[in-house]
C-alpha angles and dihedrals in degrees: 000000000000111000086216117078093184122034120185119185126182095346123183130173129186134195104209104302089340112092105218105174111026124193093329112180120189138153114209120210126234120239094012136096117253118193120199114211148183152097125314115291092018101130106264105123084038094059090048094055088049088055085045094051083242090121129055108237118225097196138005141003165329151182138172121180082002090296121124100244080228094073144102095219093059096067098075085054095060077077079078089047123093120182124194108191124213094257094035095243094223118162104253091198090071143055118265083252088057100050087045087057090057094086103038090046098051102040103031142046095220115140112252090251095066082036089057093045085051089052096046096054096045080059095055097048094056095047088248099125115153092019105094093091099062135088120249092247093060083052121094122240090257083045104049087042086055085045096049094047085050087062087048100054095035090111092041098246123211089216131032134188133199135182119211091333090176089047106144098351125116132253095266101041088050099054092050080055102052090046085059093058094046081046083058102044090046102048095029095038084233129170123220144191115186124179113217142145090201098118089192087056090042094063095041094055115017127117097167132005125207111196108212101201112182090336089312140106110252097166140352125183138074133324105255085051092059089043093065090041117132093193104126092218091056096042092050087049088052096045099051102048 
């Protein structure tokens, strides 16, 4: 079995005339947590819409489960796929349960009773027990963000994204959220690829780090390796935040 569960070669993407991403080549590990960092207007979220066929590619590849994004076959493969996005998106006019639902009801036949076990479990998980039956505006910001990632693993994913998860939280919400991704990895045997500039995040959960410098890879490899990086781009990353 491959060890990668994403693999990118040669991998260019354009916004109109501008080149955003250009021939970025990374191999993803199965069952770790990849973060994606860098400064403002690098390219991350560029690069995770890319992975999510959100975004058009100019140039090059890639391949998730060991299936070209491109092709047909891999749509039925985004049922693997979770995605928690940086606000949350849940639908404010339904309960947490509801939005949970959203996933199991549209992908799936199963009766209402095993889609409210599921429910229930996926809020238990995420420490989010009694609270199925609020509306996203009587959540907190750390709640919404646990609700958000139980509608996201609601078909038990094999990979799961997340842009900028610990946005607007503080530093001890976002912990508690971080321990709950690691929670995850470790007893789903989940992996992950989360897009955040939070240093303090970033040394709690990641595996791997890939640094995005003007649509370009700069480093990819551990912590402690780009902590000992003399590159002048990365230093001035570390140092300013």
């Amino acid at each position: 079995m491959n060890s990668n569960l994403i693999n990118i070669n040669n991998l260019s993407v354009n916004y109109g005339k501008t080149t955003v991403l250009e021939d970025i080549n990374i191999s993803i590990p199965r069952g770790e947590i990849t973060v994606i960092l860098g400064g403002s207007g690098c390219g991350k979220t560029t690069l995770l819409k890319s992975m999510l066929k959100l975004q058009p590619l100019a140039a090059g590849s890639i391949k998730i489960f060991n299936r070209n994004i491109k092709s047909s076959e891999f749509n039925q493969e985004l049922k693997k796929i979770g995605m928690v996005f940086q606000n949350g998106a849940l639908l404010n006019s339904i309960t947490v349960r509801n939005n949970i639902s959203i996933p199991l009801k549209h992908h799936t036949n199963l009766p209402d009773e095993i889609i409210d076990r599921i429910i229930i479990s996926k809020l238990k998980l995420v420490n989010l027990e009694g609270a199925g039956h609020l509306l996203p505006a009587e959540l907190s910001g750390g709640m919404k963000k646990r609700a958000a990632v139980a509608r996201a693993i609601a078909l038990d994913p094999v990979l799961l994204f997340c842009d900028e998860p610990s946005a607007g939280l503080d530093p001890i919400t976002s912990a508690s959220l971080d321990n709950l991704l690691i929670k995850l990895k470790q007893q789903l045997d989940m992996t992950m690829v989360i897009v955040t500039h939070e240093l303090a995040s970033v040394r709690r959960i990641a595996d791997n780090i890939i640094f995005l410098h003007e649509g370009k890879i700069l480093f990819q490899g551990s912590y402690n390796e780009i902590q000992n990086s003399d590159n002048r781009h990365i230093q001035e990353f570390f140092s300013s935040n």
